[in-house]
Short mmCIF file of C-alpha atoms in Angstrom, two decimals:
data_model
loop_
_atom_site.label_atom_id
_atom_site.label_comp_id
_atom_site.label_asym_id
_atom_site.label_seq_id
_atom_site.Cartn_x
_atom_site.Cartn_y
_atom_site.Cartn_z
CA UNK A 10 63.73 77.08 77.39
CA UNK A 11 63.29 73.83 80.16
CA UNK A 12 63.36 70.48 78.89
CA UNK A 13 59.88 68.32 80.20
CA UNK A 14 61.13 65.90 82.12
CA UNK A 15 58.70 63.08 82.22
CA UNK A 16 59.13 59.27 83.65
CA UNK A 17 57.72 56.64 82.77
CA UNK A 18 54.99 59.22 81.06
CA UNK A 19 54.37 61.62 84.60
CA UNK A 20 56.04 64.94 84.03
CA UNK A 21 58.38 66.15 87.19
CA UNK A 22 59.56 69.27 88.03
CA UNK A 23 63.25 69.49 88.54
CA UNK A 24 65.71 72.66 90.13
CA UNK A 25 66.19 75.30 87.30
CA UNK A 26 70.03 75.18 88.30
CA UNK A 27 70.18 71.31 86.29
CA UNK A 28 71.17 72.21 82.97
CA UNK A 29 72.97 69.39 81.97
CA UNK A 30 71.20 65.62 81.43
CA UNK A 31 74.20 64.16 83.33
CA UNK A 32 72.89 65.69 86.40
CA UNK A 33 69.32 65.58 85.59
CA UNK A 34 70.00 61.54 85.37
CA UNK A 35 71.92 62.13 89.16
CA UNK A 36 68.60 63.83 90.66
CA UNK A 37 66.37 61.61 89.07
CA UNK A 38 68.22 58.75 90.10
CA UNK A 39 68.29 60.17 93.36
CA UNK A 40 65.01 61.41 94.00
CA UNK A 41 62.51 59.18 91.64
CA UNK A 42 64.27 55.92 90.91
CA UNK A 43 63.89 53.68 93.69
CA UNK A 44 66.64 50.98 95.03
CA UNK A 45 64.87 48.03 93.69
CA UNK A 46 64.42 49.98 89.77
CA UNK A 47 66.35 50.84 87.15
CA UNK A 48 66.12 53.44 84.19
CA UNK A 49 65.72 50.90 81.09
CA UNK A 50 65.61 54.05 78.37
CA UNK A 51 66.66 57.61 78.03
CA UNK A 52 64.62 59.75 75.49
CA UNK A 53 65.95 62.92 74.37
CA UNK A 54 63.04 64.28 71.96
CA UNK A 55 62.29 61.20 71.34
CA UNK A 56 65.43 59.45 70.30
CA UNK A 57 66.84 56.48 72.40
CA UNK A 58 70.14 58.25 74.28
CA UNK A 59 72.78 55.99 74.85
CA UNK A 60 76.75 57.09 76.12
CA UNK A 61 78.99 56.54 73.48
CA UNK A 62 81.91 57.48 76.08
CA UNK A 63 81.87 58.47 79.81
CA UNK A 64 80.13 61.83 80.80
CA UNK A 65 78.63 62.22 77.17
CA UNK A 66 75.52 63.52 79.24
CA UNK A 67 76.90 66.12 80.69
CA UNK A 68 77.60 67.76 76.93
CA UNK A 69 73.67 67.21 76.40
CA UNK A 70 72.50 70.63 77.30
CA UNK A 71 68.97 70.78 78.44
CA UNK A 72 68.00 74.82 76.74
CA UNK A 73 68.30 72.71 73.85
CA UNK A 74 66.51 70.02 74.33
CA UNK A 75 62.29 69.92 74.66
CA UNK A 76 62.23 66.59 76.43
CA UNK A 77 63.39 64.04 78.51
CA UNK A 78 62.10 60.80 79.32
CA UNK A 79 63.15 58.48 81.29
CA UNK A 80 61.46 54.69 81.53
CA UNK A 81 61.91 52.52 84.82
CA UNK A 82 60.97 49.57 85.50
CA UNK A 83 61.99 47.65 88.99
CA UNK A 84 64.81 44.97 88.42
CA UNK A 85 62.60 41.92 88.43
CA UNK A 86 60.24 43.89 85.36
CA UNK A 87 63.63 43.77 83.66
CA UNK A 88 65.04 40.34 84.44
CA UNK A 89 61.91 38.41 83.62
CA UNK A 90 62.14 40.74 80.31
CA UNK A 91 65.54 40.00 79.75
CA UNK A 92 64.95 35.88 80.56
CA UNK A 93 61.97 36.04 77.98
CA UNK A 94 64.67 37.52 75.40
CA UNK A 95 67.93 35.57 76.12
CA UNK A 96 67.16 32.45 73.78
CA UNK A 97 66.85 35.10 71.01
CA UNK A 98 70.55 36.72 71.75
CA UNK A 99 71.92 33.01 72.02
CA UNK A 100 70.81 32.85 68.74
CA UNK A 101 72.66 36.03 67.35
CA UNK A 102 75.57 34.95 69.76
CA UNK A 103 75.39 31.16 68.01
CA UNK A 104 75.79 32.85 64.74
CA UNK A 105 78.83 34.58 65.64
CA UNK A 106 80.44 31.25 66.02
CA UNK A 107 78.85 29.78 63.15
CA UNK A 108 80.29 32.63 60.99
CA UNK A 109 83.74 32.45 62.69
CA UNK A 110 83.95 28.72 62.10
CA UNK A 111 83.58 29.74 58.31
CA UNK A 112 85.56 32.14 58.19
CA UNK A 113 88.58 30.42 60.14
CA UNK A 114 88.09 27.59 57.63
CA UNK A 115 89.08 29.75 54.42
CA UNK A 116 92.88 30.70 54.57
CA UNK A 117 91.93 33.72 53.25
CA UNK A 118 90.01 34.78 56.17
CA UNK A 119 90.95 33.07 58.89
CA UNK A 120 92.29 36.39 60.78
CA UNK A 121 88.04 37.66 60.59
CA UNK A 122 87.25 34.92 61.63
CA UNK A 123 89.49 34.91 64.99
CA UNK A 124 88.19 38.13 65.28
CA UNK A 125 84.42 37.06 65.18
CA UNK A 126 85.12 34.35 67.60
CA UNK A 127 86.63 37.12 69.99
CA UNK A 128 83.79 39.18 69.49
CA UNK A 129 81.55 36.16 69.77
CA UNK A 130 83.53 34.81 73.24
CA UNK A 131 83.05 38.27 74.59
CA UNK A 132 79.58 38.40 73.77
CA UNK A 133 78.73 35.32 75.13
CA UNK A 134 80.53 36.57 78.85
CA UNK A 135 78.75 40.05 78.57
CA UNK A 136 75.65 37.56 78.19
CA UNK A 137 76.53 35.22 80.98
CA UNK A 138 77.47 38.32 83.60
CA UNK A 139 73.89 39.70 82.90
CA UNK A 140 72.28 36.35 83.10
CA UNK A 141 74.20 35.59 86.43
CA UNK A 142 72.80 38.82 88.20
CA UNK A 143 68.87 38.49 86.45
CA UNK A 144 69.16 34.69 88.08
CA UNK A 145 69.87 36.36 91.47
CA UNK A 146 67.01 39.24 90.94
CA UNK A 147 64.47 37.02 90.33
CA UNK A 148 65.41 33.50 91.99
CA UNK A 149 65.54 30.89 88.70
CA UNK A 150 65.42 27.33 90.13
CA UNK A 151 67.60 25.40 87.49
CA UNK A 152 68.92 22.09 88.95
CA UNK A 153 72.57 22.74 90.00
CA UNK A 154 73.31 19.22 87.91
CA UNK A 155 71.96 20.36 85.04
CA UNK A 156 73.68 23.75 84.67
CA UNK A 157 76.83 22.42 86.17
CA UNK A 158 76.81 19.33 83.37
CA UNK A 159 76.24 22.55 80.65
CA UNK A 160 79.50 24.46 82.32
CA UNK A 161 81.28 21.38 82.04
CA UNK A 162 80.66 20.70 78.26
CA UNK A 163 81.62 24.38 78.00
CA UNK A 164 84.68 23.98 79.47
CA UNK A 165 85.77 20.85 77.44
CA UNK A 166 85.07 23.20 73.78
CA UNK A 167 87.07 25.81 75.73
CA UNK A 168 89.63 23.49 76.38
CA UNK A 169 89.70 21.63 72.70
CA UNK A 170 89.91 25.36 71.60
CA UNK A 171 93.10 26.42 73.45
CA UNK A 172 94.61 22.91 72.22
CA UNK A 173 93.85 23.73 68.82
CA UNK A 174 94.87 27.21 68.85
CA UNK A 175 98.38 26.26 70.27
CA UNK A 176 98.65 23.43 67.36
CA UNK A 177 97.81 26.05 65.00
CA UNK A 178 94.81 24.11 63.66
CA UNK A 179 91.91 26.31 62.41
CA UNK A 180 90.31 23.30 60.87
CA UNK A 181 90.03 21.53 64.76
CA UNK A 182 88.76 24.83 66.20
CA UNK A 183 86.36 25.87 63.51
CA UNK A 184 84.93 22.02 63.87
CA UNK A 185 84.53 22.44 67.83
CA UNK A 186 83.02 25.92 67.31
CA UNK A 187 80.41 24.32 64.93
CA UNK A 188 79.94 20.91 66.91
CA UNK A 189 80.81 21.97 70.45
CA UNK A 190 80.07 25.50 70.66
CA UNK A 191 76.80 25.39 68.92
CA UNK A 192 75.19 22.55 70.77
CA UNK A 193 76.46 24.09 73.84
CA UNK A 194 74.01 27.14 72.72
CA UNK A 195 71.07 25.50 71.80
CA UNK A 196 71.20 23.17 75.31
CA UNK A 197 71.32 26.55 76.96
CA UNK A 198 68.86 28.20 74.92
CA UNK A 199 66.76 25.12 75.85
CA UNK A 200 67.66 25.27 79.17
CA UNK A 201 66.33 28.58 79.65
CA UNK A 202 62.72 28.31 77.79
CA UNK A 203 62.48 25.46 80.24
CA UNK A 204 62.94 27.81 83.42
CA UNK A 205 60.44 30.46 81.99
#
């Protein structure tokens, strides 16, 4: 049996000698996806695919599967998507701190909570990476001032964080994630409903 290959809902025919999705995702890419798009979702029958390690896709074998769909969208579809959605993971990222703050605060679980506020640090440069490159796609106009003032504030949390971290006092760095770190968020959050 052939998987269907359909994307973004048009079925395409593809050479019977592809019989992995790995390199179905190569010739699509290839042939279908143009330079200024990108494949947003991968449906195997029906069910989101996503690469828990490198090369998963070539173990997907496509006599077993009845479909694959692929949705595109060009890269300023997605980054005005993405912009629309980022005060919404600033709030999930903004509860990461809020629940590392707690947790550094009880002796008991301090070592979570350093954990949470590594999770929540990476988080928050995964976030800033992708916002970087959507601000390029689609040219935001923020005032330099503005955003530079943000970094700044940023940087002095960052800062009071380090300090506190090399006194050894959870109660200083759970207070600047909570009065900092937070207020940081929601200026940026702010910041970017403004520039929609």
């Amino acid at each position: 049996m052939e998987a269907i290959l359909k994307i973004n809902g048009q079925i395409k025919n593809y050479p019977k000698d592809i019989l992995n999705l790995e390199s179905l995702l190569l010739y699509a890419q290839r042939d279908w996806i143009g330079e200024d798009e990108i494949v947003v979702a991968v449906k195997v029958d029906d069910r989101i695919f996503s690469e828990q390690y490198e090369h998963q896709a070539s173990e997907v074998d496509l006599r077993k599967v009845k479909e694959v769909e692929l949705i595109k969208q060009t890269q300023a579809e997605f980054a005005k998507e993405f912009l629309k959605q980022a005060p919404d993971y600033l709030t999930k990222i903004e509860r990461g701190f809020r629940s590392a703050a707690n947790f550094i605060r009880d002796n008991e679980k301090e070592s979570t909570g350093y954990y949470l506020l590594g999770k929540s640090l990476e988080a928050l440069s995964a976030f800033k990476v992708h916002l970087d490159r959507v601000e390029r796609t689609i040219n935001i106009n923020q005032p330099p001032k503005k955003k530079e003032d943000l970094w700044q504030r940023f940087n002095l949390v960052a800062d009071e964080i380090i300090k506190a971290q090399r006194q050894k006092d959870r109660l200083t760095i759970a207070s600047a994630l909570e009065d900092g770190m937070i207020s940081f968020l929601r200026d940026w959050k702010e910041m970017l409903r403004q520039s929609l």
